[in-house]
Amino acid sequence: MLLSELKPNHDYSKEGKYIIIKLWKRKNDYQEIAIDWFDYNPGNKFDWLIVREYDMDHRGKKKYTNYKLENIHEEVRVQVKVFSKKGEAVCI
């Protein structure tokens, strides 16, 4: 799926989903980041992608981060949250 096909400013965690984006670090090296919300933030020199990361930080709060849109790979994965209930994996 492409990032441009997803709805910006939409809380995917309410649907039990999260998105895996790929952030370009260096030549042929991408870091995968799990997010559950994103929006576009146009700037003077660059377009930015503001994201809310899926995992909470050490204080138990969601982390919001800006990334240059040109450093984000257009292809993303949408995942369904899975949790364990009495030893069995259950999708929500």
PDB file of N, CA, C and O in Angstrom, chain B, residues numbered from 101:
ATOM      1  N   MET B 101       0.851  -1.173   0.000  1.00  0.00           N
ATOM      2  CA  MET B 101       0.000   0.000   0.000  1.00  0.00           C
ATOM      3  C   MET B 101       0.898   1.238   0.000  1.00  0.00           C
ATOM      4  O   MET B 101       2.007   1.209   0.534  1.00  0.00           O
ATOM      5  N   LEU B 102       0.419   2.306  -0.592  1.00  0.00           N
ATOM      6  CA  LEU B 102       1.178   3.548  -0.650  1.00  0.00           C
ATOM      7  C   LEU B 102       0.704   4.516   0.430  1.00  0.00           C
ATOM      8  O   LEU B 102      -0.469   4.532   0.801  1.00  0.00           O
ATOM      9  N   LEU B 103       1.633   5.316   0.921  1.00  0.00           N
ATOM     10  CA  LEU B 103       1.309   6.308   1.948  1.00  0.00           C
ATOM     11  C   LEU B 103       0.242   7.277   1.446  1.00  0.00           C
ATOM     12  O   LEU B 103      -0.632   7.687   2.210  1.00  0.00           O
ATOM     13  N   SER B 104       0.308   7.642   0.170  1.00  0.00           N
ATOM     14  CA  SER B 104      -0.655   8.588  -0.396  1.00  0.00           C
ATOM     15  C   SER B 104      -2.077   8.017  -0.454  1.00  0.00           C
ATOM     16  O   SER B 104      -3.035   8.777  -0.595  1.00  0.00           O
ATOM     17  N   GLU B 105      -2.228   6.698  -0.347  1.00  0.00           N
ATOM     18  CA  GLU B 105      -3.554   6.073  -0.362  1.00  0.00           C
ATOM     19  C   GLU B 105      -4.224   6.081   1.013  1.00  0.00           C
ATOM     20  O   GLU B 105      -5.423   5.823   1.116  1.00  0.00           O
ATOM     21  N   LEU B 106      -3.468   6.374   2.063  1.00  0.00           N
ATOM     22  CA  LEU B 106      -4.014   6.383   3.422  1.00  0.00           C
ATOM     23  C   LEU B 106      -4.599   7.748   3.763  1.00  0.00           C
ATOM     24  O   LEU B 106      -4.251   8.758   3.151  1.00  0.00           O
ATOM     25  N   LYS B 107      -5.494   7.762   4.748  1.00  0.00           N
ATOM     26  CA  LYS B 107      -6.134   9.005   5.177  1.00  0.00           C
ATOM     27  C   LYS B 107      -5.238   9.736   6.170  1.00  0.00           C
ATOM     28  O   LYS B 107      -4.935   9.190   7.231  1.00  0.00           O
ATOM     29  N   PRO B 108      -4.799  10.973   5.852  1.00  0.00           N
ATOM     30  CA  PRO B 108      -4.041  11.736   6.844  1.00  0.00           C
ATOM     31  C   PRO B 108      -4.957  12.216   7.968  1.00  0.00           C
ATOM     32  O   PRO B 108      -6.173  12.313   7.798  1.00  0.00           O
ATOM     33  N   ASN B 109      -4.352  12.515   9.119  1.00  0.00           N
ATOM     34  CA  ASN B 109      -5.067  13.014  10.293  1.00  0.00           C
ATOM     35  C   ASN B 109      -6.186  12.056  10.714  1.00  0.00           C
ATOM     36  O   ASN B 109      -7.268  12.488  11.111  1.00  0.00           O
ATOM     37  N   HIS B 110      -5.915  10.764  10.621  1.00  0.00           N
ATOM     38  CA  HIS B 110      -6.879   9.723  10.992  1.00  0.00           C
ATOM     39  C   HIS B 110      -6.226   8.834  12.046  1.00  0.00           C
ATOM     40  O   HIS B 110      -5.086   8.401  11.874  1.00  0.00           O
ATOM     41  N   ASP B 111      -6.933   8.564  13.124  1.00  0.00           N
ATOM     42  CA  ASP B 111      -6.395   7.751  14.214  1.00  0.00           C
ATOM     43  C   ASP B 111      -6.640   6.271  13.916  1.00  0.00           C
ATOM     44  O   ASP B 111      -7.733   5.756  14.149  1.00  0.00           O
ATOM     45  N   TYR B 112      -5.616   5.598  13.402  1.00  0.00           N
ATOM     46  CA  TYR B 112      -5.738   4.187  13.034  1.00  0.00           C
ATOM     47  C   TYR B 112      -5.814   3.278  14.257  1.00  0.00           C
ATOM     48  O   TYR B 112      -6.263   2.137  14.143  1.00  0.00           O
ATOM     49  N   SER B 113      -5.386   3.755  15.419  1.00  0.00           N
ATOM     50  CA  SER B 113      -5.456   2.918  16.625  1.00  0.00           C
ATOM     51  C   SER B 113      -6.905   2.649  17.025  1.00  0.00           C
ATOM     52  O   SER B 113      -7.184   1.631  17.658  1.00  0.00           O
ATOM     53  N   LYS B 114      -7.828   3.535  16.672  1.00  0.00           N
ATOM     54  CA  LYS B 114      -9.244   3.316  16.978  1.00  0.00           C
ATOM     55  C   LYS B 114      -9.823   2.169  16.159  1.00  0.00           C
ATOM     56  O   LYS B 114     -10.830   1.574  16.542  1.00  0.00           O
ATOM     57  N   GLU B 115      -9.184   1.857  15.024  1.00  0.00           N
ATOM     58  CA  GLU B 115      -9.609   0.735  14.185  1.00  0.00           C
ATOM     59  C   GLU B 115      -8.830  -0.532  14.516  1.00  0.00           C
ATOM     60  O   GLU B 115      -9.024  -1.567  13.879  1.00  0.00           O
ATOM     61  N   GLY B 116      -7.946  -0.452  15.513  1.00  0.00           N
ATOM     62  CA  GLY B 116      -7.128  -1.605  15.869  1.00  0.00           C
ATOM     63  C   GLY B 116      -5.998  -1.849  14.888  1.00  0.00           C
ATOM     64  O   GLY B 116      -5.578  -2.991  14.701  1.00  0.00           O
ATOM     65  N   LYS B 117      -5.496  -0.786  14.252  1.00  0.00           N
ATOM     66  CA  LYS B 117      -4.447  -0.911  13.240  1.00  0.00           C
ATOM     67  C   LYS B 117      -3.279   0.012  13.559  1.00  0.00           C
ATOM     68  O   LYS B 117      -3.414   0.977  14.312  1.00  0.00           O
ATOM     69  N   TYR B 118      -2.141  -0.304  12.976  1.00  0.00           N
ATOM     70  CA  TYR B 118      -1.007   0.604  12.977  1.00  0.00           C
ATOM     71  C   TYR B 118      -0.288   0.482  11.647  1.00  0.00           C
ATOM     72  O   TYR B 118      -0.497  -0.480  10.908  1.00  0.00           O
ATOM     73  N   ILE B 119       0.556   1.450  11.340  1.00  0.00           N
ATOM     74  CA  ILE B 119       1.219   1.551  10.046  1.00  0.00           C
ATOM     75  C   ILE B 119       2.721   1.427  10.256  1.00  0.00           C
ATOM     76  O   ILE B 119       3.271   1.996  11.199  1.00  0.00           O
ATOM     77  N   ILE B 120       3.379   0.686   9.380  1.00  0.00           N
ATOM     78  CA  ILE B 120       4.834   0.586   9.391  1.00  0.00           C
ATOM     79  C   ILE B 120       5.357   1.453   8.252  1.00  0.00           C
ATOM     80  O   ILE B 120       5.093   1.172   7.083  1.00  0.00           O
ATOM     81  N   ILE B 121       6.103   2.512   8.593  1.00  0.00           N
ATOM     82  CA  ILE B 121       6.735   3.346   7.573  1.00  0.00           C
ATOM     83  C   ILE B 121       8.232   3.060   7.576  1.00  0.00           C
ATOM     84  O   ILE B 121       8.781   2.557   8.556  1.00  0.00           O
ATOM     85  N   LYS B 122       8.882   3.391   6.460  1.00  0.00           N
ATOM     86  CA  LYS B 122      10.326   3.198   6.342  1.00  0.00           C
ATOM     87  C   LYS B 122      10.988   4.561   6.213  1.00  0.00           C
ATOM     88  O   LYS B 122      10.708   5.315   5.280  1.00  0.00           O
ATOM     89  N   LEU B 123      11.873   4.870   7.165  1.00  0.00           N
ATOM     90  CA  LEU B 123      12.622   6.123   7.180  1.00  0.00           C
ATOM     91  C   LEU B 123      14.009   5.868   6.609  1.00  0.00           C
ATOM     92  O   LEU B 123      14.736   4.997   7.085  1.00  0.00           O
ATOM     93  N   TRP B 124      14.371   6.639   5.577  1.00  0.00           N
ATOM     94  CA  TRP B 124      15.678   6.478   4.946  1.00  0.00           C
ATOM     95  C   TRP B 124      16.753   7.035   5.868  1.00  0.00           C
ATOM     96  O   TRP B 124      16.681   8.192   6.281  1.00  0.00           O
ATOM     97  N   LYS B 125      17.751   6.216   6.192  1.00  0.00           N
ATOM     98  CA  LYS B 125      18.856   6.632   7.054  1.00  0.00           C
ATOM     99  C   LYS B 125      20.105   6.942   6.236  1.00  0.00           C
ATOM    100  O   LYS B 125      20.674   8.027   6.355  1.00  0.00           O
ATOM    101  N   ARG B 126      20.531   5.992   5.405  1.00  0.00           N
ATOM    102  CA  ARG B 126      21.665   6.169   4.501  1.00  0.00           C
ATOM    103  C   ARG B 126      21.444   5.246   3.313  1.00  0.00           C
ATOM    104  O   ARG B 126      20.433   4.547   3.250  1.00  0.00           O
ATOM    105  N   LYS B 127      22.367   5.236   2.386  1.00  0.00           N
ATOM    106  CA  LYS B 127      22.207   4.482   1.145  1.00  0.00           C
ATOM    107  C   LYS B 127      21.761   3.040   1.415  1.00  0.00           C
ATOM    108  O   LYS B 127      22.448   2.283   2.100  1.00  0.00           O
ATOM    109  N   ASN B 128      20.607   2.681   0.868  1.00  0.00           N
ATOM    110  CA  ASN B 128      20.019   1.334   0.984  1.00  0.00           C
ATOM    111  C   ASN B 128      19.779   0.891   2.425  1.00  0.00           C
ATOM    112  O   ASN B 128      19.765  -0.309   2.696  1.00  0.00           O
ATOM    113  N   ASP B 129      19.593   1.817   3.343  1.00  0.00           N
ATOM    114  CA  ASP B 129      19.350   1.479   4.747  1.00  0.00           C
ATOM    115  C   ASP B 129      18.122   2.243   5.240  1.00  0.00           C
ATOM    116  O   ASP B 129      18.139   3.470   5.344  1.00  0.00           O
ATOM    117  N   TYR B 130      17.064   1.502   5.540  1.00  0.00           N
ATOM    118  CA  TYR B 130      15.829   2.094   6.039  1.00  0.00           C
ATOM    119  C   TYR B 130      15.550   1.589   7.447  1.00  0.00           C
ATOM    120  O   TYR B 130      15.818   0.432   7.769  1.00  0.00           O
ATOM    121  N   GLN B 131      15.005   2.476   8.286  1.00  0.00           N
ATOM    122  CA  GLN B 131      14.575   2.104   9.629  1.00  0.00           C
ATOM    123  C   GLN B 131      13.053   2.012   9.609  1.00  0.00           C
ATOM    124  O   GLN B 131      12.380   2.945   9.172  1.00  0.00           O
ATOM    125  N   GLU B 132      12.511   0.898  10.078  1.00  0.00           N
ATOM    126  CA  GLU B 132      11.061   0.745  10.136  1.00  0.00           C
ATOM    127  C   GLU B 132      10.534   1.334  11.438  1.00  0.00           C
ATOM    128  O   GLU B 132      11.067   1.071  12.516  1.00  0.00           O
ATOM    129  N   ILE B 133       9.476   2.138  11.321  1.00  0.00           N
ATOM    130  CA  ILE B 133       8.873   2.808  12.472  1.00  0.00           C
ATOM    131  C   ILE B 133       7.377   2.508  12.465  1.00  0.00           C
ATOM    132  O   ILE B 133       6.708   2.670  11.445  1.00  0.00           O
ATOM    133  N   ALA B 134       6.862   2.071  13.606  1.00  0.00           N
ATOM    134  CA  ALA B 134       5.430   1.794  13.749  1.00  0.00           C
ATOM    135  C   ALA B 134       4.733   3.064  14.227  1.00  0.00           C
ATOM    136  O   ALA B 134       5.120   3.656  15.234  1.00  0.00           O
ATOM    137  N   ILE B 135       3.701   3.475  13.493  1.00  0.00           N
ATOM    138  CA  ILE B 135       2.942   4.681  13.845  1.00  0.00           C
ATOM    139  C   ILE B 135       1.453   4.336  13.839  1.00  0.00           C
ATOM    140  O   ILE B 135       1.038   3.355  13.222  1.00  0.00           O
ATOM    141  N   ASP B 136       0.654   5.150  14.532  1.00  0.00           N
ATOM    142  CA  ASP B 136      -0.790   4.942  14.477  1.00  0.00           C
ATOM    143  C   ASP B 136      -1.544   6.202  14.061  1.00  0.00           C
ATOM    144  O   ASP B 136      -2.774   6.206  14.019  1.00  0.00           O
ATOM    145  N   TRP B 137      -0.808   7.275  13.753  1.00  0.00           N
ATOM    146  CA  TRP B 137      -1.415   8.525  13.285  1.00  0.00           C
ATOM    147  C   TRP B 137      -0.362   9.295  12.513  1.00  0.00           C
ATOM    148  O   TRP B 137       0.815   9.258  12.873  1.00  0.00           O
ATOM    149  N   PHE B 138      -0.763   9.999  11.451  1.00  0.00           N
ATOM    150  CA  PHE B 138       0.163  10.855  10.713  1.00  0.00           C
ATOM    151  C   PHE B 138      -0.603  11.995  10.072  1.00  0.00           C
ATOM    152  O   PHE B 138      -1.819  11.924   9.899  1.00  0.00           O
ATOM    153  N   ASP B 139       0.119  13.042   9.724  1.00  0.00           N
ATOM    154  CA  ASP B 139      -0.446  14.162   8.985  1.00  0.00           C
ATOM    155  C   ASP B 139       0.680  14.838   8.224  1.00  0.00           C
ATOM    156  O   ASP B 139       1.854  14.692   8.566  1.00  0.00           O
ATOM    157  N   TYR B 140       0.313  15.572   7.196  1.00  0.00           N
ATOM    158  CA  TYR B 140       1.298  16.304   6.404  1.00  0.00           C
ATOM    159  C   TYR B 140       1.449  17.698   6.983  1.00  0.00           C
ATOM    160  O   TYR B 140       0.468  18.314   7.398  1.00  0.00           O
ATOM    161  N   ASN B 141       2.680  18.197   7.013  1.00  0.00           N
ATOM    162  CA  ASN B 141       2.983  19.500   7.575  1.00  0.00           C
ATOM    163  C   ASN B 141       3.871  20.246   6.578  1.00  0.00           C
ATOM    164  O   ASN B 141       5.089  20.068   6.586  1.00  0.00           O
ATOM    165  N   PRO B 142       3.270  21.089   5.709  1.00  0.00           N
ATOM    166  CA  PRO B 142       4.093  21.797   4.726  1.00  0.00           C
ATOM    167  C   PRO B 142       4.963  22.850   5.406  1.00  0.00           C
ATOM    168  O   PRO B 142       4.518  23.554   6.312  1.00  0.00           O
ATOM    169  N   GLY B 143       6.202  22.942   4.953  1.00  0.00           N
ATOM    170  CA  GLY B 143       7.127  23.928   5.495  1.00  0.00           C
ATOM    171  C   GLY B 143       7.613  24.851   4.394  1.00  0.00           C
ATOM    172  O   GLY B 143       7.193  24.733   3.243  1.00  0.00           O
ATOM    173  N   ASN B 144       8.505  25.777   4.751  1.00  0.00           N
ATOM    174  CA  ASN B 144       9.026  26.717   3.766  1.00  0.00           C
ATOM    175  C   ASN B 144       9.942  26.035   2.753  1.00  0.00           C
ATOM    176  O   ASN B 144       9.836  26.288   1.553  1.00  0.00           O
ATOM    177  N   LYS B 145      10.839  25.173   3.231  1.00  0.00           N
ATOM    178  CA  LYS B 145      11.800  24.520   2.348  1.00  0.00           C
ATOM    179  C   LYS B 145      11.445  23.070   2.061  1.00  0.00           C
ATOM    180  O   LYS B 145      11.735  22.570   0.974  1.00  0.00           O
ATOM    181  N   PHE B 146      10.822  22.386   3.017  1.00  0.00           N
ATOM    182  CA  PHE B 146      10.529  20.963   2.888  1.00  0.00           C
ATOM    183  C   PHE B 146       9.094  20.690   3.297  1.00  0.00           C
ATOM    184  O   PHE B 146       8.487  21.453   4.049  1.00  0.00           O
ATOM    185  N   ASP B 147       8.560  19.582   2.784  1.00  0.00           N
ATOM    186  CA  ASP B 147       7.293  19.063   3.297  1.00  0.00           C
ATOM    187  C   ASP B 147       7.630  18.033   4.364  1.00  0.00           C
ATOM    188  O   ASP B 147       8.540  17.223   4.191  1.00  0.00           O
ATOM    189  N   TRP B 148       6.894  18.069   5.462  1.00  0.00           N
ATOM    190  CA  TRP B 148       7.169  17.207   6.608  1.00  0.00           C
ATOM    191  C   TRP B 148       6.022  16.234   6.805  1.00  0.00           C
ATOM    192  O   TRP B 148       4.882  16.502   6.425  1.00  0.00           O
ATOM    193  N   LEU B 149       6.344  15.111   7.400  1.00  0.00           N
ATOM    194  CA  LEU B 149       5.350  14.141   7.830  1.00  0.00           C
ATOM    195  C   LEU B 149       5.437  14.103   9.348  1.00  0.00           C
ATOM    196  O   LEU B 149       6.453  13.687   9.904  1.00  0.00           O
ATOM    197  N   ILE B 150       4.369  14.538  10.022  1.00  0.00           N
ATOM    198  CA  ILE B 150       4.346  14.464  11.482  1.00  0.00           C
ATOM    199  C   ILE B 150       3.643  13.158  11.839  1.00  0.00           C
ATOM    200  O   ILE B 150       2.572  12.857  11.314  1.00  0.00           O
ATOM    201  N   VAL B 151       4.252  12.390  12.732  1.00  0.00           N
ATOM    202  CA  VAL B 151       3.724  11.068  13.070  1.00  0.00           C
ATOM    203  C   VAL B 151       3.596  10.922  14.579  1.00  0.00           C
ATOM    204  O   VAL B 151       4.296  11.582  15.347  1.00  0.00           O
ATOM    205  N   ARG B 152       2.686  10.042  14.984  1.00  0.00           N
ATOM    206  CA  ARG B 152       2.596   9.622  16.381  1.00  0.00           C
ATOM    207  C   ARG B 152       3.030   8.164  16.408  1.00  0.00           C
ATOM    208  O   ARG B 152       2.402   7.299  15.797  1.00  0.00           O
ATOM    209  N   GLU B 153       4.115   7.910  17.126  1.00  0.00           N
ATOM    210  CA  GLU B 153       4.658   6.560  17.158  1.00  0.00           C
ATOM    211  C   GLU B 153       3.749   5.639  17.957  1.00  0.00           C
ATOM    212  O   GLU B 153       3.103   6.056  18.918  1.00  0.00           O
ATOM    213  N   TYR B 154       3.714   4.389  17.543  1.00  0.00           N
ATOM    214  CA  TYR B 154       2.825   3.385  18.127  1.00  0.00           C
ATOM    215  C   TYR B 154       3.197   3.075  19.573  1.00  0.00           C
ATOM    216  O   TYR B 154       2.317   2.958  20.425  1.00  0.00           O
ATOM    217  N   ASP B 155       4.488   2.941  19.858  1.00  0.00           N
ATOM    218  CA  ASP B 155       4.937   2.637  21.219  1.00  0.00           C
ATOM    219  C   ASP B 155       5.004   3.907  22.052  1.00  0.00           C
ATOM    220  O   ASP B 155       5.259   4.990  21.526  1.00  0.00           O
ATOM    221  N   MET B 156       4.776   3.773  23.342  1.00  0.00           N
ATOM    222  CA  MET B 156       4.884   4.901  24.260  1.00  0.00           C
ATOM    223  C   MET B 156       6.329   5.062  24.703  1.00  0.00           C
ATOM    224  O   MET B 156       7.101   4.104  24.688  1.00  0.00           O
ATOM    225  N   ASP B 157       6.694   6.282  25.099  1.00  0.00           N
ATOM    226  CA  ASP B 157       8.051   6.506  25.596  1.00  0.00           C
ATOM    227  C   ASP B 157       8.158   6.043  27.047  1.00  0.00           C
ATOM    228  O   ASP B 157       7.213   5.476  27.596  1.00  0.00           O
ATOM    229  N   HIS B 158       9.298   6.285  27.657  1.00  0.00           N
ATOM    230  CA  HIS B 158       9.543   5.798  29.021  1.00  0.00           C
ATOM    231  C   HIS B 158       8.628   6.443  30.063  1.00  0.00           C
ATOM    232  O   HIS B 158       8.501   5.919  31.170  1.00  0.00           O
ATOM    233  N   ARG B 159       7.986   7.572  29.732  1.00  0.00           N
ATOM    234  CA  ARG B 159       7.057   8.230  30.661  1.00  0.00           C
ATOM    235  C   ARG B 159       5.608   7.814  30.425  1.00  0.00           C
ATOM    236  O   ARG B 159       4.702   8.308  31.095  1.00  0.00           O
ATOM    237  N   GLY B 160       5.389   6.908  29.474  1.00  0.00           N
ATOM    238  CA  GLY B 160       4.034   6.445  29.197  1.00  0.00           C
ATOM    239  C   GLY B 160       3.242   7.364  28.285  1.00  0.00           C
ATOM    240  O   GLY B 160       2.017   7.261  28.222  1.00  0.00           O
ATOM    241  N   LYS B 161       3.919   8.267  27.574  1.00  0.00           N
ATOM    242  CA  LYS B 161       3.251   9.194  26.670  1.00  0.00           C
ATOM    243  C   LYS B 161       3.579   8.835  25.226  1.00  0.00           C
ATOM    244  O   LYS B 161       4.634   8.271  24.933  1.00  0.00           O
ATOM    245  N   LYS B 162       2.660   9.170  24.334  1.00  0.00           N
ATOM    246  CA  LYS B 162       2.893   8.961  22.911  1.00  0.00           C
ATOM    247  C   LYS B 162       3.921   9.977  22.414  1.00  0.00           C
ATOM    248  O   LYS B 162       3.939  11.123  22.865  1.00  0.00           O
ATOM    249  N   LYS B 163       4.767   9.553  21.490  1.00  0.00           N
ATOM    250  CA  LYS B 163       5.833  10.401  20.968  1.00  0.00           C
ATOM    251  C   LYS B 163       5.444  10.901  19.578  1.00  0.00           C
ATOM    252  O   LYS B 163       5.132  10.107  18.691  1.00  0.00           O
ATOM    253  N   TYR B 164       5.467  12.215  19.397  1.00  0.00           N
ATOM    254  CA  TYR B 164       5.211  12.833  18.103  1.00  0.00           C
ATOM    255  C   TYR B 164       6.544  13.281  17.516  1.00  0.00           C
ATOM    256  O   TYR B 164       7.379  13.853  18.217  1.00  0.00           O
ATOM    257  N   THR B 165       6.738  13.018  16.221  1.00  0.00           N
ATOM    258  CA  THR B 165       8.000  13.338  15.565  1.00  0.00           C
ATOM    259  C   THR B 165       7.725  13.848  14.162  1.00  0.00           C
ATOM    260  O   THR B 165       6.796  13.388  13.498  1.00  0.00           O
ATOM    261  N   ASN B 166       8.543  14.809  13.708  1.00  0.00           N
ATOM    262  CA  ASN B 166       8.512  15.290  12.331  1.00  0.00           C
ATOM    263  C   ASN B 166       9.617  14.617  11.542  1.00  0.00           C
ATOM    264  O   ASN B 166      10.757  14.552  12.002  1.00  0.00           O
ATOM    265  N   TYR B 167       9.292  14.111  10.349  1.00  0.00           N
ATOM    266  CA  TYR B 167      10.285  13.563   9.425  1.00  0.00           C
ATOM    267  C   TYR B 167      10.119  14.259   8.087  1.00  0.00           C
ATOM    268  O   TYR B 167       9.002  14.586   7.686  1.00  0.00           O
ATOM    269  N   LYS B 168      11.242  14.491   7.386  1.00  0.00           N
ATOM    270  CA  LYS B 168      11.148  15.028   6.034  1.00  0.00           C
ATOM    271  C   LYS B 168      10.402  14.020   5.176  1.00  0.00           C
ATOM    272  O   LYS B 168      10.726  12.832   5.170  1.00  0.00           O
ATOM    273  N   LEU B 169       9.410  14.500   4.460  1.00  0.00           N
ATOM    274  CA  LEU B 169       8.600  13.612   3.636  1.00  0.00           C
ATOM    275  C   LEU B 169       9.448  12.919   2.573  1.00  0.00           C
ATOM    276  O   LEU B 169       9.169  11.775   2.216  1.00  0.00           O
ATOM    277  N   GLU B 170      10.466  13.587   2.068  1.00  0.00           N
ATOM    278  CA  GLU B 170      11.320  12.981   1.036  1.00  0.00           C
ATOM    279  C   GLU B 170      12.159  11.822   1.585  1.00  0.00           C
ATOM    280  O   GLU B 170      12.684  11.027   0.805  1.00  0.00           O
ATOM    281  N   ASN B 171      12.294  11.713   2.906  1.00  0.00           N
ATOM    282  CA  ASN B 171      13.053  10.619   3.511  1.00  0.00           C
ATOM    283  C   ASN B 171      12.178   9.423   3.896  1.00  0.00           C
ATOM    284  O   ASN B 171      12.672   8.450   4.465  1.00  0.00           O
ATOM    285  N   ILE B 172      10.893   9.494   3.590  1.00  0.00           N
ATOM    286  CA  ILE B 172       9.962   8.409   3.898  1.00  0.00           C
ATOM    287  C   ILE B 172       9.672   7.636   2.616  1.00  0.00           C
ATOM    288  O   ILE B 172       9.291   8.221   1.602  1.00  0.00           O
ATOM    289  N   HIS B 173       9.853   6.327   2.668  1.00  0.00           N
ATOM    290  CA  HIS B 173       9.549   5.470   1.520  1.00  0.00           C
ATOM    291  C   HIS B 173       8.045   5.489   1.294  1.00  0.00           C
ATOM    292  O   HIS B 173       7.275   5.411   2.251  1.00  0.00           O
ATOM    293  N   GLU B 174       7.620   5.591   0.042  1.00  0.00           N
ATOM    294  CA  GLU B 174       6.200   5.706  -0.285  1.00  0.00           C
ATOM    295  C   GLU B 174       5.417   4.433   0.068  1.00  0.00           C
ATOM    296  O   GLU B 174       4.231   4.510   0.389  1.00  0.00           O
ATOM    297  N   GLU B 175       6.059   3.287   0.014  1.00  0.00           N
ATOM    298  CA  GLU B 175       5.369   2.031   0.304  1.00  0.00           C
ATOM    299  C   GLU B 175       5.326   1.785   1.813  1.00  0.00           C
ATOM    300  O   GLU B 175       6.358   1.842   2.481  1.00  0.00           O
ATOM    301  N   VAL B 176       4.138   1.512   2.348  1.00  0.00           N
ATOM    302  CA  VAL B 176       3.945   1.277   3.783  1.00  0.00           C
ATOM    303  C   VAL B 176       3.177  -0.031   3.977  1.00  0.00           C
ATOM    304  O   VAL B 176       2.607  -0.575   3.032  1.00  0.00           O
ATOM    305  N   ARG B 177       3.171  -0.525   5.217  1.00  0.00           N
ATOM    306  CA  ARG B 177       2.383  -1.710   5.571  1.00  0.00           C
ATOM    307  C   ARG B 177       1.388  -1.322   6.660  1.00  0.00           C
ATOM    308  O   ARG B 177       1.737  -0.629   7.615  1.00  0.00           O
ATOM    309  N   VAL B 178       0.162  -1.771   6.507  1.00  0.00           N
ATOM    310  CA  VAL B 178      -0.858  -1.572   7.536  1.00  0.00           C
ATOM    311  C   VAL B 178      -1.021  -2.906   8.259  1.00  0.00           C
ATOM    312  O   VAL B 178      -1.282  -3.933   7.633  1.00  0.00           O
ATOM    313  N   GLN B 179      -0.864  -2.881   9.583  1.00  0.00           N
ATOM    314  CA  GLN B 179      -0.929  -4.090  10.401  1.00  0.00           C
ATOM    315  C   GLN B 179      -2.125  -4.009  11.343  1.00  0.00           C
ATOM    316  O   GLN B 179      -2.548  -2.921  11.734  1.00  0.00           O
ATOM    317  N   VAL B 180      -2.661  -5.159  11.700  1.00  0.00           N
ATOM    318  CA  VAL B 180      -3.730  -5.253  12.691  1.00  0.00           C
ATOM    319  C   VAL B 180      -3.079  -5.589  14.020  1.00  0.00           C
ATOM    320  O   VAL B 180      -2.204  -6.452  14.091  1.00  0.00           O
ATOM    321  N   LYS B 181      -3.509  -4.901  15.079  1.00  0.00           N
ATOM    322  CA  LYS B 181      -2.968  -5.170  16.414  1.00  0.00           C
ATOM    323  C   LYS B 181      -3.337  -6.583  16.839  1.00  0.00           C
ATOM    324  O   LYS B 181      -4.468  -7.026  16.642  1.00  0.00           O
ATOM    325  N   VAL B 182      -2.380  -7.279  17.419  1.00  0.00           N
ATOM    326  CA  VAL B 182      -2.594  -8.638  17.906  1.00  0.00           C
ATOM    327  C   VAL B 182      -2.193  -8.672  19.374  1.00  0.00           C
ATOM    328  O   VAL B 182      -1.142  -8.151  19.744  1.00  0.00           O
ATOM    329  N   PHE B 183      -3.022  -9.280  20.205  1.00  0.00           N
ATOM    330  CA  PHE B 183      -2.674  -9.436  21.610  1.00  0.00           C
ATOM    331  C   PHE B 183      -2.924 -10.884  22.005  1.00  0.00           C
ATOM    332  O   PHE B 183      -3.665 -11.604  21.336  1.00  0.00           O
ATOM    333  N   SER B 184      -2.310 -11.294  23.078  1.00  0.00           N
ATOM    334  CA  SER B 184      -2.407 -12.685  23.528  1.00  0.00           C
ATOM    335  C   SER B 184      -3.467 -12.807  24.612  1.00  0.00           C
ATOM    336  O   SER B 184      -3.473 -12.043  25.577  1.00  0.00           O
ATOM    337  N   LYS B 185      -4.363 -13.774  24.444  1.00  0.00           N
ATOM    338  CA  LYS B 185      -5.416 -14.010  25.428  1.00  0.00           C
ATOM    339  C   LYS B 185      -5.382 -15.494  25.786  1.00  0.00           C
ATOM    340  O   LYS B 185      -5.776 -16.346  24.990  1.00  0.00           O
ATOM    341  N   LYS B 186      -4.908 -15.788  26.986  1.00  0.00           N
ATOM    342  CA  LYS B 186      -4.787 -17.166  27.480  1.00  0.00           C
ATOM    343  C   LYS B 186      -3.984 -18.037  26.519  1.00  0.00           C
ATOM    344  O   LYS B 186      -4.368 -19.164  26.206  1.00  0.00           O
ATOM    345  N   GLY B 187      -2.849 -17.483  26.055  1.00  0.00           N
ATOM    346  CA  GLY B 187      -1.945 -18.252  25.210  1.00  0.00           C
ATOM    347  C   GLY B 187      -2.307 -18.283  23.738  1.00  0.00           C
ATOM    348  O   GLY B 187      -1.559 -18.857  22.947  1.00  0.00           O
ATOM    349  N   GLU B 188      -3.425 -17.688  23.335  1.00  0.00           N
ATOM    350  CA  GLU B 188      -3.831 -17.670  21.938  1.00  0.00           C
ATOM    351  C   GLU B 188      -3.731 -16.253  21.406  1.00  0.00           C
ATOM    352  O   GLU B 188      -4.072 -15.301  22.108  1.00  0.00           O
ATOM    353  N   ALA B 189      -3.267 -16.103  20.169  1.00  0.00           N
ATOM    354  CA  ALA B 189      -3.194 -14.792  19.529  1.00  0.00           C
ATOM    355  C   ALA B 189      -4.586 -14.409  19.045  1.00  0.00           C
ATOM    356  O   ALA B 189      -5.255 -15.191  18.370  1.00  0.00           O
ATOM    357  N   VAL B 190      -5.016 -13.201  19.395  1.00  0.00           N
ATOM    358  CA  VAL B 190      -6.336 -12.717  19.023  1.00  0.00           C
ATOM    359  C   VAL B 190      -6.167 -11.374  18.339  1.00  0.00           C
ATOM    360  O   VAL B 190      -5.488 -10.491  18.863  1.00  0.00           O
ATOM    361  N   CYS B 191      -6.782 -11.210  17.166  1.00  0.00           N
ATOM    362  CA  CYS B 191      -6.761  -9.930  16.462  1.00  0.00           C
ATOM    363  C   CYS B 191      -7.940  -9.094  16.934  1.00  0.00           C
ATOM    364  O   CYS B 191      -9.030  -9.609  17.186  1.00  0.00           O
ATOM    365  N   ILE B 192      -7.696  -7.786  17.050  1.00  0.00           N
ATOM    366  CA  ILE B 192      -8.806  -6.904  17.413  1.00  0.00           C
ATOM    367  C   ILE B 192      -9.097  -5.979  16.261  1.00  0.00           C
ATOM    368  O   ILE B 192     -10.000  -5.147  16.350  1.00  0.00           O
TER     369      ILE B 192
END
